[in-house]
PDB file of C-alpha atoms in Angstrom:
ATOM      1  CA  MET M1347       0.152  15.416  -5.710  1.00 39.00           C
ATOM      2  CA  GLY M1348       2.676  12.459  -5.570  1.00 44.00           C
ATOM      3  CA  GLY M1349       5.424  12.610  -3.075  1.00 42.00           C
ATOM      4  CA  LYS M1350       5.969  10.127  -0.434  1.00 43.00           C
ATOM      5  CA  VAL M1351       3.165   8.025   0.714  1.00 42.00           C
ATOM      6  CA  CYS M1352       1.467   9.498   3.894  1.00 40.00           C
ATOM      7  CA  LYS M1353       4.057  12.265   3.805  1.00 39.00           C
ATOM      8  CA  GLY M1354       2.941  14.706   6.464  1.00 37.00           C
ATOM      9  CA  ARG M1355       1.071  12.403   8.520  1.00 39.00           C
ATOM     10  CA  GLY M1356       2.900  13.416  11.534  1.00 43.00           C
ATOM     11  CA  THR M1357       4.862  10.891  13.742  1.00 45.00           C
ATOM     12  CA  THR M1358       3.695   7.307  13.799  1.00 54.00           C
ATOM     13  CA  PRO M1359       1.808   6.615  16.938  1.00 58.00           C
ATOM     14  CA  ASP M1360       4.076   4.670  19.487  1.00 64.00           C
ATOM     15  CA  ASP M1361       1.136   3.126  21.341  1.00 79.00           C
ATOM     16  CA  PHE M1362      -0.113  -0.133  19.456  1.00 81.00           C
ATOM     17  CA  ASP M1363      -3.831   0.734  20.407  1.00 86.00           C
ATOM     18  CA  LYS M1364      -3.284   4.234  18.665  1.00 90.00           C
ATOM     19  CA  GLN M1365      -1.631   2.500  15.773  1.00 88.00           C
ATOM     20  CA  VAL M1366      -4.511   0.102  15.397  1.00 88.00           C
ATOM     21  CA  GLU M1367      -6.937   3.185  15.425  1.00 91.00           C
ATOM     22  CA  TYR M1368      -5.010   4.958  13.152  1.00 90.00           C
ATOM     23  CA  LEU M1369      -4.812   1.916  10.510  1.00 90.00           C
ATOM     24  CA  ARG M1370      -8.572   1.411  11.139  1.00 91.00           C
ATOM     25  CA  SER M1371      -9.574   5.116  10.358  1.00 90.00           C
ATOM     26  CA  LYS M1372      -7.090   5.897   7.674  1.00 88.00           C
ATOM     27  CA  PHE M1373      -6.926   2.613   5.687  1.00 87.00           C
ATOM     28  CA  LYS M1374     -10.209   0.983   6.925  1.00 88.00           C
ATOM     29  CA  LEU M1375      -8.230  -2.256   7.848  1.00 90.00           C
ATOM     30  CA  THR M1376     -10.071  -5.008   9.966  1.00 90.00           C
ATOM     31  CA  ASP M1377      -8.760  -6.310  13.109  1.00 91.00           C
ATOM     32  CA  GLU M1378      -8.156  -9.630  11.287  1.00 93.00           C
ATOM     33  CA  GLN M1379      -5.839  -7.793   8.632  1.00 92.00           C
ATOM     34  CA  ILE M1380      -3.928  -5.857  11.389  1.00 92.00           C
ATOM     35  CA  ALA M1381      -3.323  -8.861  13.022  1.00 92.00           C
ATOM     36  CA  GLN M1382      -1.918 -10.577   9.918  1.00 91.00           C
ATOM     37  CA  TYR M1383       0.320  -7.806   9.181  1.00 91.00           C
ATOM     38  CA  LYS M1384       1.542  -7.475  12.746  1.00 91.00           C
ATOM     39  CA  ALA M1385       2.386 -11.370  12.723  1.00 91.00           C
ATOM     40  CA  PHE M1386       4.293 -10.838   9.672  1.00 88.00           C
ATOM     41  CA  PHE M1387       6.108  -7.635  10.873  1.00 91.00           C
ATOM     42  CA  ASN M1388       7.137  -9.302  13.997  1.00 90.00           C
ATOM     43  CA  ASP M1389       8.792 -12.041  12.111  1.00 88.00           C
ATOM     44  CA  PHE M1390      11.252  -9.775  10.651  1.00 87.00           C
ATOM     45  CA  SER M1391      11.514  -6.754  12.768  1.00 89.00           C
ATOM     46  CA  GLU M1392      14.108  -5.897  15.358  1.00 76.00           C
ATOM     47  CA  HIS M1393      12.601  -6.135  18.862  1.00 80.00           C
ATOM     48  CA  LYS M1394       9.021  -5.881  17.260  1.00 78.00           C
ATOM     49  CA  LYS M1395       9.616  -2.046  16.687  1.00 88.00           C
ATOM     50  CA  THR M1396      10.833  -1.471  13.191  1.00 93.00           C
ATOM     51  CA  ILE M1397      12.230  -3.429  10.195  1.00 94.00           C
ATOM     52  CA  GLU M1398      15.653  -2.372   8.904  1.00 94.00           C
ATOM     53  CA  ARG M1399      16.680  -2.433   5.108  1.00 94.00           C
ATOM     54  CA  ASP M1400      18.563  -5.656   5.257  1.00 92.00           C
ATOM     55  CA  ASN M1401      15.612  -7.690   6.785  1.00 90.00           C
ATOM     56  CA  PHE M1402      13.353  -6.114   4.298  1.00 91.00           C
ATOM     57  CA  GLN M1403      15.529  -7.298   1.583  1.00 91.00           C
ATOM     58  CA  LYS M1404      15.506 -10.870   3.420  1.00 88.00           C
ATOM     59  CA  VAL M1405      11.548 -10.801   3.300  1.00 83.00           C
ATOM     60  CA  TYR M1406      11.856 -10.152  -0.526  1.00 85.00           C
ATOM     61  CA  GLN M1407      14.378 -12.994  -1.072  1.00 86.00           C
ATOM     62  CA  ILE M1408      12.403 -15.505   1.014  1.00 84.00           C
ATOM     63  CA  LEU M1409       9.240 -14.399  -0.794  1.00 80.00           C
ATOM     64  CA  TYR M1410      10.359 -14.466  -4.243  1.00 82.00           C
ATOM     65  CA  ARG M1411      13.013 -17.398  -3.593  1.00 81.00           C
ATOM     66  CA  ASN M1412      15.571 -15.148  -5.339  1.00 81.00           C
ATOM     67  CA  GLU M1413      18.840 -13.534  -4.279  1.00 79.00           C
ATOM     68  CA  ASP M1414      18.605 -10.911  -6.775  1.00 85.00           C
ATOM     69  CA  ALA M1415      15.536  -9.550  -4.957  1.00 89.00           C
ATOM     70  CA  ALA M1416      17.531  -6.651  -2.987  1.00 91.00           C
ATOM     71  CA  GLU M1417      17.248  -4.029  -5.534  1.00 92.00           C
ATOM     72  CA  PHE M1418      13.360  -4.240  -5.813  1.00 92.00           C
ATOM     73  CA  ALA M1419      13.319  -4.607  -2.171  1.00 93.00           C
ATOM     74  CA  ASP M1420      15.203  -1.260  -1.592  1.00 94.00           C
ATOM     75  CA  ARG M1421      12.613   0.346  -3.772  1.00 94.00           C
ATOM     76  CA  VAL M1422       9.607  -0.788  -1.743  1.00 93.00           C
ATOM     77  CA  PHE M1423      11.460  -0.140   1.470  1.00 95.00           C
ATOM     78  CA  ASP M1424      12.181   3.550   0.488  1.00 94.00           C
ATOM     79  CA  ALA M1425       8.397   3.917  -0.488  1.00 92.00           C
ATOM     80  CA  PHE M1426       7.313   2.447   2.790  1.00 93.00           C
ATOM     81  CA  ASP M1427       9.822   4.356   4.682  1.00 94.00           C
ATOM     82  CA  THR M1428       7.721   7.560   4.761  1.00 90.00           C
ATOM     83  CA  ASN M1429       9.525   9.405   7.357  1.00 90.00           C
ATOM     84  CA  GLN M1430      12.898   8.363   5.816  1.00 90.00           C
ATOM     85  CA  SER M1431      14.301   7.244   9.176  1.00 93.00           C
ATOM     86  CA  GLY M1432      16.040   4.325   7.623  1.00 93.00           C
ATOM     87  CA  SER M1433      13.548   1.787   8.952  1.00 94.00           C
ATOM     88  CA  VAL M1434      10.193   0.777   8.569  1.00 94.00           C
ATOM     89  CA  ASP M1435       7.724   0.886  11.640  1.00 93.00           C
ATOM     90  CA  PHE M1436       4.671  -1.225  11.806  1.00 93.00           C
ATOM     91  CA  VAL M1437       2.183   1.688  10.580  1.00 93.00           C
ATOM     92  CA  GLU M1438       4.351   2.355   7.695  1.00 93.00           C
ATOM     93  CA  PHE M1439       4.742  -1.408   6.870  1.00 92.00           C
ATOM     94  CA  ALA M1440       0.880  -1.942   7.254  1.00 92.00           C
ATOM     95  CA  ALA M1441       0.064   1.278   5.206  1.00 91.00           C
ATOM     96  CA  GLY M1442       2.352   0.275   2.465  1.00 91.00           C
ATOM     97  CA  LEU M1443       1.061  -3.334   2.199  1.00 88.00           C
ATOM     98  CA  THR M1444      -2.492  -1.935   2.116  1.00 89.00           C
ATOM     99  CA  MET M1445      -1.769   0.447  -0.530  1.00 88.00           C
ATOM    100  CA  MET M1446       0.103  -2.175  -2.714  1.00 86.00           C
ATOM    101  CA  ASP M1447      -2.722  -4.475  -2.401  1.00 81.00           C
ATOM    102  CA  SER M1448      -5.493  -1.689  -2.625  1.00 73.00           C
ATOM    103  CA  LYS M1449      -8.529  -1.867  -4.796  1.00 78.00           C
ATOM    104  CA  HIS M1450      -8.377   1.920  -4.842  1.00 77.00           C
ATOM    105  CA  THR M1451      -6.162   2.633  -7.861  1.00 85.00           C
ATOM    106  CA  GLU M1452      -5.110   6.097  -6.561  1.00 88.00           C
ATOM    107  CA  GLN M1453      -3.454   4.376  -3.469  1.00 87.00           C
ATOM    108  CA  LYS M1454      -1.683   1.709  -5.971  1.00 90.00           C
ATOM    109  CA  ILE M1455      -0.693   4.726  -8.215  1.00 93.00           C
ATOM    110  CA  SER M1456       0.699   6.744  -5.403  1.00 92.00           C
ATOM    111  CA  ILE M1457       3.051   3.836  -3.998  1.00 91.00           C
ATOM    112  CA  ALA M1458       4.119   2.791  -7.491  1.00 93.00           C
ATOM    113  CA  PHE M1459       5.117   6.439  -8.302  1.00 96.00           C
ATOM    114  CA  ASN M1460       7.097   6.456  -5.043  1.00 93.00           C
ATOM    115  CA  MET M1461       8.892   3.126  -6.024  1.00 94.00           C
ATOM    116  CA  PHE M1462       9.840   4.786  -9.356  1.00 95.00           C
ATOM    117  CA  ASP M1463      10.721   8.072  -7.886  1.00 96.00           C
ATOM    118  CA  LYS M1464      14.040   7.241  -6.325  1.00 93.00           C
ATOM    119  CA  ASP M1465      15.563  10.711  -6.008  1.00 93.00           C
ATOM    120  CA  GLY M1466      12.118  12.065  -4.443  1.00 92.00           C
ATOM    121  CA  SER M1467      11.958  14.857  -7.054  1.00 96.00           C
ATOM    122  CA  ASN M1468       8.353  14.161  -7.894  1.00 95.00           C
ATOM    123  CA  ALA M1469       9.318  13.541 -11.561  1.00 97.00           C
ATOM    124  CA  LEU M1470      10.583  10.653 -13.122  1.00 98.00           C
ATOM    125  CA  SER M1471      13.644  10.442 -15.335  1.00 98.00           C
ATOM    126  CA  GLU M1472      13.970   7.756 -17.930  1.00 98.00           C
ATOM    127  CA  GLN M1473      16.820   6.666 -15.882  1.00 98.00           C
ATOM    128  CA  GLU M1474      14.695   6.222 -12.901  1.00 97.00           C
ATOM    129  CA  VAL M1475      12.042   4.101 -15.015  1.00 97.00           C
ATOM    130  CA  THR M1476      15.076   1.982 -16.305  1.00 97.00           C
ATOM    131  CA  ASP M1477      16.178   1.293 -12.896  1.00 96.00           C
ATOM    132  CA  MET M1478      12.818   0.251 -11.632  1.00 95.00           C
ATOM    133  CA  ILE M1479      12.009  -1.931 -14.454  1.00 94.00           C
ATOM    134  CA  THR M1480      15.405  -3.617 -14.232  1.00 93.00           C
ATOM    135  CA  ALA M1481      15.061  -4.254 -10.499  1.00 93.00           C
ATOM    136  CA  TYR M1482      11.502  -5.736 -11.176  1.00 91.00           C
ATOM    137  CA  TYR M1483      12.923  -8.078 -14.130  1.00 90.00           C
ATOM    138  CA  LYS M1484      15.539  -9.253 -11.530  1.00 89.00           C
ATOM    139  CA  LEU M1485      12.928  -9.952  -9.053  1.00 87.00           C
ATOM    140  CA  LEU M1486      11.058 -12.050 -11.500  1.00 84.00           C
ATOM    141  CA  GLY M1487      14.260 -14.081 -12.197  1.00 80.00           C
ATOM    142  CA  PRO M1488      16.506 -15.109 -15.048  1.00 78.00           C
ATOM    143  CA  HIS M1489      13.696 -16.610 -17.318  1.00 80.00           C
ATOM    144  CA  ILE M1490      12.482 -13.257 -18.377  1.00 80.00           C
ATOM    145  CA  SER M1491      13.878 -12.769 -21.901  1.00 82.00           C
ATOM    146  CA  ILE M1492      12.559  -9.355 -22.701  1.00 87.00           C
ATOM    147  CA  SER M1493      14.966  -6.425 -22.139  1.00 91.00           C
ATOM    148  CA  PRO M1494      14.086  -4.305 -19.213  1.00 92.00           C
ATOM    149  CA  VAL M1495      15.710  -1.381 -20.988  1.00 95.00           C
ATOM    150  CA  ASP M1496      13.698  -1.624 -24.072  1.00 95.00           C
ATOM    151  CA  VAL M1497      10.542  -1.979 -21.865  1.00 93.00           C
ATOM    152  CA  ALA M1498      11.546   1.084 -19.896  1.00 95.00           C
ATOM    153  CA  HIS M1499      11.998   3.011 -22.684  1.00 96.00           C
ATOM    154  CA  GLU M1500       8.725   2.292 -24.207  1.00 95.00           C
ATOM    155  CA  LEU M1501       7.065   2.797 -20.730  1.00 95.00           C
ATOM    156  CA  PHE M1502       8.907   6.043 -20.383  1.00 97.00           C
ATOM    157  CA  GLU M1503       7.839   7.335 -23.939  1.00 97.00           C
ATOM    158  CA  LYS M1504       4.316   6.313 -22.996  1.00 96.00           C
ATOM    159  CA  MET M1505       4.087   8.275 -19.701  1.00 97.00           C
ATOM    160  CA  ASP M1506       5.900  11.210 -20.900  1.00 98.00           C
ATOM    161  CA  LEU M1507       2.756  12.755 -22.323  1.00 97.00           C
ATOM    162  CA  ASN M1508       4.205  16.376 -23.026  1.00 97.00           C
ATOM    163  CA  SER M1509       7.599  14.983 -24.321  1.00 97.00           C
ATOM    164  CA  ASP M1510       9.513  16.982 -21.798  1.00 98.00           C
ATOM    165  CA  GLN M1511      11.881  14.099 -20.781  1.00 97.00           C
ATOM    166  CA  LYS M1512      10.310  13.815 -17.292  1.00 98.00           C
ATOM    167  CA  VAL M1513       7.118  12.071 -15.989  1.00 98.00           C
ATOM    168  CA  THR M1514       5.110  13.899 -13.428  1.00 98.00           C
ATOM    169  CA  TYR M1515       2.609  12.373 -11.030  1.00 97.00           C
ATOM    170  CA  ASP M1516      -0.149  13.690 -13.131  1.00 97.00           C
ATOM    171  CA  GLU M1517       1.238  12.067 -16.124  1.00 97.00           C
ATOM    172  CA  PHE M1518       1.968   8.797 -14.385  1.00 97.00           C
ATOM    173  CA  THR M1519      -1.552   8.746 -12.948  1.00 96.00           C
ATOM    174  CA  THR M1520      -3.166   9.194 -16.482  1.00 96.00           C
ATOM    175  CA  THR M1521      -0.973   6.720 -18.100  1.00 95.00           C
ATOM    176  CA  ALA M1522      -1.497   4.130 -14.879  1.00 94.00           C
ATOM    177  CA  LYS M1523      -5.430   4.509 -15.167  1.00 93.00           C
ATOM    178  CA  ASN M1524      -5.137   3.635 -18.954  1.00 91.00           C
ATOM    179  CA  ASP M1525      -2.608   0.899 -18.863  1.00 89.00           C
ATOM    180  CA  PRO M1526      -2.737  -1.520 -15.987  1.00 82.00           C
ATOM    181  CA  LYS M1527       0.897  -2.712 -16.929  1.00 82.00           C
ATOM    182  CA  VAL M1528       2.222   0.384 -15.330  1.00 87.00           C
ATOM    183  CA  LEU M1529       1.060  -1.020 -11.936  1.00 86.00           C
ATOM    184  CA  ALA M1530       2.295  -4.536 -12.544  1.00 84.00           C
ATOM    185  CA  ILE M1531       5.354  -3.914 -10.608  1.00 82.00           C
ATOM    186  CA  LEU M1532       2.956  -4.089  -7.461  1.00 79.00           C
ATOM    187  CA  ASP M1533       1.837  -7.439  -8.224  1.00 74.00           C
ATOM    188  CA  PRO M1534       4.901  -9.521  -9.292  1.00 68.00           C
ATOM    189  CA  GLN M1535       4.396 -13.156 -10.251  1.00 56.00           C
ATOM    190  CA  VAL M1536       5.753 -15.421  -7.801  1.00 43.00           C
TER     191      VAL M1536
END
């Protein structure tokens, strides 16, 4: 398990009606949710087709009123860009937002793991955990007084269940199910 979210789902449907049907069937989205996501997507997309990395960063800078949001936005962007095209289409955008906001722990765990797994190796290094926690703390702003390096080290130690200096998807899942702080990156305080 693990890997990029929705990997292997095939090509994103080009036709909007097919996209809507896919989102309804795969993610159980309502027409109202799809309309909200589409309106938000259109505000930041190029020609209403894709969102490029720089526009994605602007979304986070606006949402969090923080110029230091780019690094965190890059992690989210990479997790959403499931086909690694360098842009996020509407289906990737809606699927990613749905998974981040999901009531289903497995979906939240999948997207969170992908945000941590910068190199796509399906195993987290302590450096990847440190980089993600540092990006998260930058997003939250300068008022955070706890060292992200210390938090990352403690989190990595907690997740590395077999002490082999890497965290697999299964170890991440086990820890996330027992410690809600692992998924806190999906719900930053604005």
